[in-house]
Each structure stands twice: as structure tokens, then as C-alpha cells.
Short mmCIF file of C-alpha atoms in Angstrom, two decimals:
data_model
loop_
_atom_site.label_atom_id
_atom_site.label_comp_id
_atom_site.label_asym_id
_atom_site.label_seq_id
_atom_site.Cartn_x
_atom_site.Cartn_y
_atom_site.Cartn_z
CA UNK V 1 -12.35 -10.34 19.51
CA UNK V 2 -8.81 -10.55 18.12
CA UNK V 3 -6.86 -8.01 16.12
CA UNK V 4 -7.14 -10.34 13.13
CA UNK V 5 -10.96 -10.37 13.35
CA UNK V 6 -11.79 -6.67 13.50
CA UNK V 7 -14.98 -5.59 11.77
CA UNK V 8 -14.17 -1.90 12.11
CA UNK V 9 -10.96 0.00 12.92
CA UNK V 10 -9.87 0.46 16.52
CA UNK V 11 -8.93 3.86 17.93
CA UNK V 12 -6.01 2.82 20.13
CA UNK V 13 -4.03 4.74 22.74
CA UNK V 14 -0.49 3.81 23.72
CA UNK V 15 -0.41 3.73 27.50
CA UNK V 16 3.08 2.15 27.54
CA UNK V 17 4.31 1.58 31.12
CA UNK V 18 2.47 4.64 32.46
CA UNK V 19 -0.66 2.64 33.32
CA UNK V 20 1.45 0.70 35.86
CA UNK V 21 4.13 3.18 36.92
CA UNK V 22 1.88 6.21 37.48
CA UNK V 23 -0.43 4.61 40.04
CA UNK V 24 0.24 7.25 42.70
CA UNK V 25 -2.07 10.19 43.51
CA UNK V 26 -1.89 12.70 40.66
CA UNK V 27 -0.16 10.27 38.32
CA UNK V 28 -3.17 9.90 36.05
CA UNK V 29 -3.61 6.15 36.58
CA UNK V 30 -4.26 6.01 40.31
CA UNK V 31 -7.89 5.28 39.41
CA UNK V 32 -8.23 2.87 36.47
CA UNK V 33 -11.97 3.39 36.29
CA UNK V 34 -11.62 7.15 35.88
CA UNK V 35 -8.82 6.88 33.30
CA UNK V 36 -10.77 4.39 31.19
CA UNK V 37 -13.99 6.38 31.50
CA UNK V 38 -12.16 9.40 30.11
CA UNK V 39 -10.57 7.29 27.36
CA UNK V 40 -13.93 5.99 26.16
CA UNK V 41 -15.44 9.47 26.38
CA UNK V 42 -12.81 10.61 23.88
CA UNK V 43 -13.79 7.87 21.45
CA UNK V 44 -11.03 5.32 22.03
CA UNK V 45 -11.82 1.63 22.37
CA UNK V 46 -8.37 0.04 22.72
CA UNK V 47 -5.03 0.52 24.45
CA UNK V 48 -1.54 -0.85 23.97
CA UNK V 49 0.34 -1.40 27.23
CA UNK V 50 3.65 -2.69 28.53
CA UNK V 51 2.73 -5.64 30.75
CA UNK V 52 6.28 -6.29 32.03
CA UNK V 53 6.28 -10.01 31.13
CA UNK V 54 9.82 -10.36 32.50
CA UNK V 55 8.41 -9.33 35.88
CA UNK V 56 5.21 -11.36 35.73
CA UNK V 57 7.08 -14.50 34.71
CA UNK V 58 9.30 -16.37 37.13
CA UNK V 59 12.94 -15.44 37.55
CA UNK V 60 15.35 -18.03 36.09
CA UNK V 61 15.62 -19.68 39.53
CA UNK V 62 11.84 -20.25 39.56
CA UNK V 63 11.04 -17.61 42.18
CA UNK V 64 8.71 -14.67 41.75
CA UNK V 65 7.51 -11.50 43.38
CA UNK V 66 4.84 -8.90 42.78
CA UNK V 67 6.63 -5.91 44.24
CA UNK V 68 9.53 -4.24 42.43
CA UNK V 69 11.31 -0.97 43.12
CA UNK V 70 11.14 0.94 39.84
CA UNK V 71 13.47 3.92 39.34
CA UNK V 72 12.29 6.76 37.10
CA UNK V 73 12.82 5.61 33.56
CA UNK V 74 13.12 8.62 31.24
CA UNK V 75 15.42 11.63 31.18
CA UNK V 76 12.47 14.05 31.34
CA UNK V 77 11.62 12.55 34.70
CA UNK V 78 14.66 14.15 36.27
CA UNK V 79 12.83 17.46 36.27
CA UNK V 80 9.38 16.12 37.07
CA UNK V 81 7.76 17.13 33.78
CA UNK V 82 5.17 14.75 32.36
CA UNK V 83 6.43 12.11 29.97
CA UNK V 84 6.04 8.35 29.65
CA UNK V 85 6.50 6.20 32.70
CA UNK V 86 6.93 7.84 36.07
CA UNK V 87 8.94 10.92 37.08
CA UNK V 88 9.57 9.32 40.47
CA UNK V 89 10.98 6.12 41.85
CA UNK V 90 8.00 3.98 42.83
CA UNK V 91 7.07 0.43 43.70
CA UNK V 92 5.14 -1.41 41.00
CA UNK V 93 2.93 -4.50 41.28
CA UNK V 94 2.70 -5.99 37.75
CA UNK V 95 0.62 -9.07 38.55
CA UNK V 96 -1.91 -7.45 40.85
CA UNK V 97 -2.40 -4.33 38.76
CA UNK V 98 -2.55 -6.09 35.39
CA UNK V 99 -5.46 -8.22 36.57
CA UNK V 100 -7.21 -5.15 37.98
CA UNK V 101 -6.60 -3.18 34.79
CA UNK V 102 -7.90 -5.91 32.48
CA UNK V 103 -11.01 -6.33 34.63
CA UNK V 104 -11.67 -2.60 34.34
CA UNK V 105 -11.09 -2.74 30.57
CA UNK V 106 -13.73 -5.46 30.37
CA UNK V 107 -16.14 -3.22 32.27
CA UNK V 108 -15.58 -0.37 29.80
CA UNK V 109 -15.42 -2.49 26.64
CA UNK V 110 -11.80 -1.53 25.93
CA UNK V 111 -9.58 -3.97 24.04
CA UNK V 112 -5.95 -4.47 25.02
CA UNK V 113 -2.88 -5.10 22.88
CA UNK V 114 -0.13 -6.51 25.10
CA UNK V 115 3.41 -5.29 24.53
CA UNK V 116 6.73 -4.77 26.30
CA UNK V 117 9.73 -2.46 26.30
CA UNK V 118 11.53 -4.89 28.68
CA UNK V 119 12.42 -1.98 30.91
CA UNK V 120 14.63 -2.75 33.91
CA UNK V 121 13.56 -2.10 37.46
CA UNK V 122 16.04 -2.07 40.33
CA UNK V 123 16.15 -5.82 39.62
CA UNK V 124 17.50 -5.97 36.04
CA UNK V 125 15.58 -8.96 34.74
CA UNK V 126 15.87 -7.63 31.20
CA UNK V 127 19.55 -8.58 31.36
CA UNK V 128 18.72 -12.21 32.08
CA UNK V 129 17.13 -12.96 28.69
CA UNK V 130 19.78 -14.90 26.79
CA UNK V 131 17.97 -15.77 23.58
CA UNK V 132 14.60 -16.15 21.85
CA UNK V 133 13.79 -19.11 24.13
CA UNK V 134 13.76 -16.79 27.13
CA UNK V 135 11.52 -14.29 25.33
CA UNK V 136 9.14 -17.16 24.57
CA UNK V 137 9.27 -18.35 28.17
CA UNK V 138 8.35 -15.03 29.78
CA UNK V 139 5.45 -14.46 27.36
CA UNK V 140 4.19 -18.02 27.77
CA UNK V 141 4.23 -17.69 31.56
CA UNK V 142 2.53 -14.28 31.39
CA UNK V 143 -0.26 -15.59 29.16
CA UNK V 144 -0.62 -18.65 31.41
CA UNK V 145 -1.00 -16.30 34.37
CA UNK V 146 -3.76 -14.40 32.59
CA UNK V 147 -5.53 -17.59 31.49
CA UNK V 148 -5.43 -18.99 35.03
CA UNK V 149 -7.10 -15.79 36.23
CA UNK V 150 -9.71 -15.67 33.43
CA UNK V 151 -8.23 -12.41 32.15
CA UNK V 152 -7.62 -12.99 28.45
CA UNK V 153 -11.04 -11.80 27.32
CA UNK V 154 -9.99 -8.27 26.32
CA UNK V 155 -6.61 -9.26 24.87
CA UNK V 156 -6.61 -8.81 21.08
CA UNK V 157 -2.98 -9.71 20.43
CA UNK V 158 0.63 -9.59 21.62
CA UNK V 159 3.47 -7.37 20.43
CA UNK V 160 6.32 -9.48 21.82
CA UNK V 161 8.89 -6.66 21.70
CA UNK V 162 8.47 -2.94 21.09
CA UNK V 163 10.02 -1.37 17.99
CA UNK V 164 12.51 -4.07 17.18
CA UNK V 165 15.40 -4.09 16.64
CA UNK V 166 15.92 -0.79 18.45
CA UNK V 167 13.13 -0.14 20.91
CA UNK V 168 13.43 -2.59 23.79
CA UNK V 169 15.95 -3.08 26.60
CA UNK V 170 16.77 -6.65 25.61
CA UNK V 171 20.44 -6.47 26.57
CA UNK V 172 21.67 -9.76 25.16
CA UNK V 173 19.80 -9.29 21.89
CA UNK V 174 21.15 -5.77 21.50
CA UNK V 175 24.72 -6.90 22.17
CA UNK V 176 24.49 -9.65 19.57
CA UNK V 177 22.79 -7.39 17.03
CA UNK V 178 25.46 -4.73 17.46
CA UNK V 179 28.25 -7.25 17.09
CA UNK V 180 27.47 -7.48 13.36
CA UNK V 181 28.82 -4.80 11.04
CA UNK V 182 27.38 -6.21 7.81
CA UNK V 183 23.73 -5.09 7.34
CA UNK V 184 22.87 -8.44 5.77
CA UNK V 185 24.19 -10.26 8.84
CA UNK V 186 22.19 -7.97 11.10
CA UNK V 187 19.03 -8.69 9.13
CA UNK V 188 19.67 -12.44 9.15
CA UNK V 189 20.21 -12.47 12.91
CA UNK V 190 17.15 -10.32 13.53
CA UNK V 191 14.90 -12.43 11.32
CA UNK V 192 16.17 -15.69 12.79
CA UNK V 193 15.65 -14.50 16.36
CA UNK V 194 12.10 -13.28 15.88
CA UNK V 195 11.08 -16.03 13.51
CA UNK V 196 11.99 -18.58 16.18
CA UNK V 197 10.21 -16.65 18.95
CA UNK V 198 7.04 -15.92 16.98
CA UNK V 199 6.70 -19.45 15.59
CA UNK V 200 7.11 -20.95 19.05
CA UNK V 201 4.50 -18.67 20.62
CA UNK V 202 2.03 -19.21 17.78
CA UNK V 203 2.29 -22.97 18.28
CA UNK V 204 1.69 -22.60 22.03
CA UNK V 205 -1.12 -20.06 21.71
CA UNK V 206 -2.82 -20.60 18.32
CA UNK V 207 -5.80 -18.42 19.24
CA UNK V 208 -3.71 -15.33 20.02
CA UNK V 209 -2.20 -13.13 17.25
CA UNK V 210 1.51 -12.34 17.65
CA UNK V 211 3.90 -9.84 16.08
CA UNK V 212 6.74 -7.45 16.90
CA UNK V 213 6.24 -3.73 16.33
CA UNK V 214 8.56 -1.59 14.20
CA UNK V 215 9.36 2.03 13.47
CA UNK V 216 9.30 3.52 10.01
CA UNK V 217 12.92 4.51 10.67
CA UNK V 218 13.82 0.80 10.58
CA UNK V 219 11.97 0.37 7.31
CA UNK V 220 13.99 3.22 5.88
CA UNK V 221 17.06 1.12 6.57
CA UNK V 222 15.57 -2.23 5.64
CA UNK V 223 12.69 -1.90 3.21
CA UNK V 224 13.10 -5.55 2.21
CA UNK V 225 11.98 -6.74 5.65
CA UNK V 226 9.55 -9.66 5.34
CA UNK V 227 6.82 -10.77 7.73
CA UNK V 228 5.77 -14.39 7.14
CA UNK V 229 5.51 -15.12 10.87
CA UNK V 230 3.48 -12.01 11.75
CA UNK V 231 -0.26 -12.08 12.44
CA UNK V 232 -0.50 -8.27 12.24
CA UNK V 233 1.78 -5.34 11.49
CA UNK V 234 2.14 -2.41 13.89
CA UNK V 235 4.24 0.29 12.19
CA UNK V 236 5.06 3.49 14.08
CA UNK V 237 5.12 6.46 11.70
CA UNK V 238 6.27 10.00 12.47
CA UNK V 239 6.59 13.17 10.44
CA UNK V 240 9.77 13.80 12.43
CA UNK V 241 11.65 11.37 10.18
CA UNK V 242 11.00 13.61 7.19
CA UNK V 243 13.70 15.78 8.80
CA UNK V 244 11.46 18.85 9.00
CA UNK V 245 13.10 19.60 12.37
CA UNK V 246 16.42 20.33 10.70
CA UNK V 247 17.52 23.84 11.63
CA UNK V 248 15.51 23.87 14.87
CA UNK V 249 16.67 23.08 18.38
CA UNK V 250 14.23 20.19 18.74
CA UNK V 251 16.92 17.53 19.16
CA UNK V 252 19.03 19.43 21.66
CA UNK V 253 16.24 21.09 23.64
CA UNK V 254 13.29 18.67 23.44
CA UNK V 255 14.74 15.37 22.27
CA UNK V 256 17.48 15.43 24.91
CA UNK V 257 15.68 17.39 27.61
CA UNK V 258 16.81 16.13 30.99
CA UNK V 259 20.20 15.08 29.67
CA UNK V 260 21.42 18.67 29.39
CA UNK V 261 23.61 20.28 32.02
CA UNK V 262 22.05 23.34 33.62
CA UNK V 263 23.74 26.49 32.26
CA UNK V 264 24.72 29.44 34.40
CA UNK V 265 22.31 32.39 34.56
CA UNK V 266 23.37 34.71 31.72
CA UNK V 267 21.54 37.81 32.99
CA UNK V 268 24.05 40.49 34.12
CA UNK V 269 23.21 42.45 37.21
CA UNK V 270 21.25 39.65 38.86
CA UNK V 271 22.16 39.12 42.50
CA UNK V 272 22.98 35.51 41.71
CA UNK V 273 24.68 36.22 38.37
CA UNK V 274 27.34 33.61 37.67
CA UNK V 275 26.14 31.27 40.39
CA UNK V 276 22.44 30.56 39.84
CA UNK V 277 21.89 27.52 37.60
CA UNK V 278 19.26 27.91 34.89
CA UNK V 279 17.13 24.93 33.84
CA UNK V 280 17.43 23.82 30.21
CA UNK V 281 13.81 24.72 29.45
CA UNK V 282 14.39 28.49 29.57
CA UNK V 283 14.32 28.65 25.75
CA UNK V 284 11.30 26.38 25.26
CA UNK V 285 9.07 29.17 24.01
CA UNK V 286 11.49 30.10 21.22
CA UNK V 287 12.14 26.43 20.42
CA UNK V 288 8.38 25.84 20.21
CA UNK V 289 8.05 28.76 17.78
CA UNK V 290 10.93 27.38 15.65
CA UNK V 291 9.27 23.98 15.40
CA UNK V 292 5.83 25.38 14.54
CA UNK V 293 7.36 27.60 11.87
CA UNK V 294 9.23 24.64 10.38
CA UNK V 295 6.09 22.46 10.49
CA UNK V 296 3.98 25.07 8.72
CA UNK V 297 6.69 25.70 6.13
CA UNK V 298 7.34 22.01 5.44
CA UNK V 299 3.90 20.56 6.11
CA UNK V 300 3.39 19.22 2.56
CA UNK V 301 6.76 17.43 2.71
CA UNK V 302 5.82 15.94 6.08
CA UNK V 303 2.46 14.72 4.82
CA UNK V 304 4.13 13.19 1.78
CA UNK V 305 6.55 11.32 4.04
CA UNK V 306 3.76 10.10 6.31
CA UNK V 307 1.72 8.94 3.34
CA UNK V 308 4.61 7.05 1.76
CA UNK V 309 5.12 5.20 5.05
CA UNK V 310 1.43 4.40 5.41
CA UNK V 311 1.30 3.14 1.83
CA UNK V 312 4.39 0.98 2.39
CA UNK V 313 2.89 -0.60 5.52
CA UNK V 314 -0.43 -1.22 3.74
CA UNK V 315 1.41 -2.89 0.87
CA UNK V 316 3.19 -5.26 3.26
CA UNK V 317 -0.07 -6.07 5.03
CA UNK V 318 -1.76 -6.85 1.74
CA UNK V 319 1.11 -9.11 0.71
CA UNK V 320 0.76 -11.25 3.84
CA UNK V 321 -2.99 -10.87 4.33
CA UNK V 322 -2.60 -9.37 7.81
CA UNK V 323 -4.14 -6.28 9.45
CA UNK V 324 -1.98 -3.16 9.57
CA UNK V 325 -2.06 -0.16 11.86
CA UNK V 326 -0.15 2.38 13.91
CA UNK V 327 -0.10 2.53 17.72
CA UNK V 328 2.53 5.30 17.90
CA UNK V 329 2.79 8.38 15.65
CA UNK V 330 2.23 10.91 13.91
CA UNK V 331 4.04 14.19 14.57
CA UNK V 332 7.08 13.91 16.82
CA UNK V 333 8.53 10.97 18.69
CA UNK V 334 9.28 13.11 21.73
CA UNK V 335 7.33 15.94 23.37
CA UNK V 336 6.56 16.96 26.90
CA UNK V 337 3.77 18.59 28.89
CA UNK V 338 5.18 22.01 29.66
CA UNK V 339 3.76 25.53 30.12
CA UNK V 340 5.89 26.93 27.26
CA UNK V 341 5.12 24.19 24.73
CA UNK V 342 1.96 23.90 22.63
CA UNK V 343 0.35 20.79 21.17
CA UNK V 344 -0.65 22.48 17.89
CA UNK V 345 1.70 20.56 15.63
CA UNK V 346 0.97 17.24 17.36
CA UNK V 347 -2.78 17.80 16.92
CA UNK V 348 -2.45 18.73 13.25
CA UNK V 349 -0.29 15.69 12.52
CA UNK V 350 -2.79 13.48 14.38
CA UNK V 351 -5.60 14.54 12.06
CA UNK V 352 -3.38 13.88 9.02
CA UNK V 353 -2.50 10.45 10.40
CA UNK V 354 -6.12 9.59 11.05
CA UNK V 355 -7.05 10.43 7.46
CA UNK V 356 -4.09 8.48 6.07
CA UNK V 357 -5.01 5.46 8.15
CA UNK V 358 -8.53 5.55 6.77
CA UNK V 359 -7.24 5.99 3.22
CA UNK V 360 -4.91 2.98 3.46
CA UNK V 361 -7.23 0.70 5.37
CA UNK V 362 -5.54 0.66 8.78
CA UNK V 363 -7.37 -1.63 11.20
CA UNK V 364 -6.07 0.25 14.23
CA UNK V 365 -4.71 3.76 14.58
CA UNK V 366 -3.60 6.25 17.22
CA UNK V 367 -3.74 9.98 17.90
CA UNK V 368 -0.08 10.28 19.02
CA UNK V 369 2.40 8.84 21.54
CA UNK V 370 1.00 11.28 24.10
CA UNK V 371 -2.63 10.24 24.43
CA UNK V 372 -2.47 9.81 28.21
CA UNK V 373 -3.79 11.68 31.26
CA UNK V 374 -0.37 13.01 32.33
CA UNK V 375 -0.14 15.04 29.11
CA UNK V 376 -2.83 17.21 30.61
CA UNK V 377 -3.22 19.99 28.02
CA UNK V 378 -3.62 17.48 25.19
CA UNK V 379 -5.75 15.06 27.22
CA UNK V 380 -8.19 17.78 28.21
CA UNK V 381 -8.95 18.71 24.61
CA UNK V 382 -11.85 16.27 24.40
CA UNK V 383 -13.20 17.63 21.14
CA UNK V 384 -9.87 17.14 19.39
CA UNK V 385 -9.72 13.51 20.50
CA UNK V 386 -13.28 12.91 19.35
CA UNK V 387 -12.48 14.46 15.98
CA UNK V 388 -9.52 12.09 15.57
CA UNK V 389 -11.33 8.99 16.77
CA UNK V 390 -14.37 9.72 14.59
CA UNK V 391 -12.07 9.67 11.55
CA UNK V 392 -10.24 6.52 12.66
CA UNK V 393 -13.45 4.64 13.37
CA UNK V 394 -15.18 5.84 10.20
CA UNK V 395 -17.81 7.94 11.95
CA UNK V 396 -17.29 10.99 9.71
#
């Protein structure tokens, strides 16, 4: 089955790099069989994962390895709270674990959309990609590796670069893109780069659908973007971009959590007053209340924004005759598993997104960016996930 041949919509979970980087005890993916059993129990039948093609493929000198030291990759990780990727520095084994993961997906009947954020490990291979030819090379070698190991059966397509032009650590591409000040020049460079990469991969692998994913934020900047080389369209849509967070401390407290300096303890009379450092999550309860209040007050505006984005994506898909969906959305881009934060707004937005996807004919759709075992409070709400996936898959 390919993403271009779907008979019914897929309920897809973004497992990003977590499936590979959280393989330690308590990480949520130390046991693939358990994680996939729980996924299917919640009604999902597909995942989108970062397969680290720049690590699976050979280095430019032709050598390879299957053991890389991988430093923690997100600011939240500095405090150990659950987020994407790993909160710790770990060793990863992309080749070994990808084969094991795909075999387990086959066992559970879960389809896999391959993707990449091109994240660096201690060995910065993401900095060695000099042009679209190198992007083609690493994907071609990765797919060859899977074919040689009879592991392409669950693969439904390839997102060659996450959320372009802003969402991947493709250093040379980003430097070139940022060298242009004229928006038209930026668009021309972007289109030329990905047109060349996608056309080359489609000629090498005619039975595999290819595309690059995008955020709705990019479409707000460039609504004239065209997709003649795309086999599908993965658009990431969030209510956050309706600006309903304005007036809250979401950006400073949640969006930048882990980047903040720890303030001094403000409580007078404490034995450590003036010396004890306070973590930046001390106000999370109040920030959570601010965000919920803003969501409830501006919910209709948020839904209108989400619907306009879904309609726009559906229109583009219809124009090119390609399937459309969303593998990341629908409430906020950033959140974290934390005792003082609730998932209420994320859950509400997920139900809205599921209904919008059904209304506009999405062939694949997600619950949120946080549909993973490490987001324990959300993951454990099995009934919520089943409610969302029933809507996505047309079961209610």
C-alpha cells in the first residue's frame, strides 16, 4: 500500500526521532512491540518517523557506521521533561533499529511514512550535504538499504525533508536560502532545489511516492507555492498561528522553556533567599490558565483559521490530483509533559482537526505533535485517542 493508493484515511502519529533516540529503559520506545501495540489499541494505523538517512547512508568518503553518539536535541531536554527526541545523550543505531522497527510495524499492520529532520549527532553529517544531489544520494542509499533487507513493505512514501524551507537542519541549504533577501529569489531557489531532488528520486524509485512536508506558516508567506513534483501533500496546521496566544506567556514560558535562565528565589524570609535558583517552570500553572482562557475566548477564531488552512491544502491537492493530509497539528506547536500543564486545549483542537480533515477529504491525519508514549498524560487517555481516530478513519 502506498500513500497514493489509500482506500480509507490513515490515522497517523508523528514519532519523529523519538522512536530511535528514546530506546533506553523508561524512554517509551525501549520495546517496539509494546509501543506499537499501544498505538494500534488507540486506533492508529500509521506513523511518520525520522529515519536519519544521513546516518544510514555512507559518509562522503564511503565509510559507514551504525553507532553514533547523539546529544540531547531539544531545549526542554535540559531539564529532563518529556519532549521530542531524548532528554539525555545516548548512542543510537539507525540501521539496526530501523530494520527492527519496520519488522515490528509489519507484525502490527502499521504503515510508515519516512521523513527526516536531518538532525546532527556528535558527528555533524547534516553539514556535509552541499546540494540537492547529496539529499538524493542519502535517500537513495537509505532506500537501497531497506530494499536489500526486504524492509520496504510497510513504507507508504517518503517526506524527503521536514517542513521545508524552515524545519530541517540542512546547513548548506539554509545558508543559501538565507542569502537571498528578495522573496521571489528565495522561492525560485527553494523550488529549483526541491524540484531537482524530487524529480531525481522519482526517476530512481518510481513505485515510491515522494514529497517534502510544509507548515501552514510557510503558506501564509507563500500562498502561490506550486507542487507539480509532489506525489502527496503533508501540511502541518496549528491553531497557534491564529495568534490566539497573544497576551499570554506561552512563547516565553512554554515555547522557549529550557532556554530561560533560572531566576533567583523571590520569596523573602527563605533561608536561601537571594541564592537559591528557581526553575523557569514555577509559573506553569498560571501560564496554563492563561492559555486555556485565551483558547476558550478565541476558539471560534482558531477554528476558522484551522479550517481556512485545511481548505487551502485540499484545494492544492485537488489541483494536482494528489492526496492531502496533516501529520503534525492541531493546537500548539510546542507543549511539554509536566505536572502543572494540562492537555485540555490540545485534546479539543485534536477533535476539531479530525473533523476538519474528514470534511476536506484528508487521506491521512494526526491527533497532535505529541501522540507518543513519553507524553504520558496524553498517551494514557486511550478513549480520547479512540475518539479522534474514529473520526479520522470514518468510524463515527
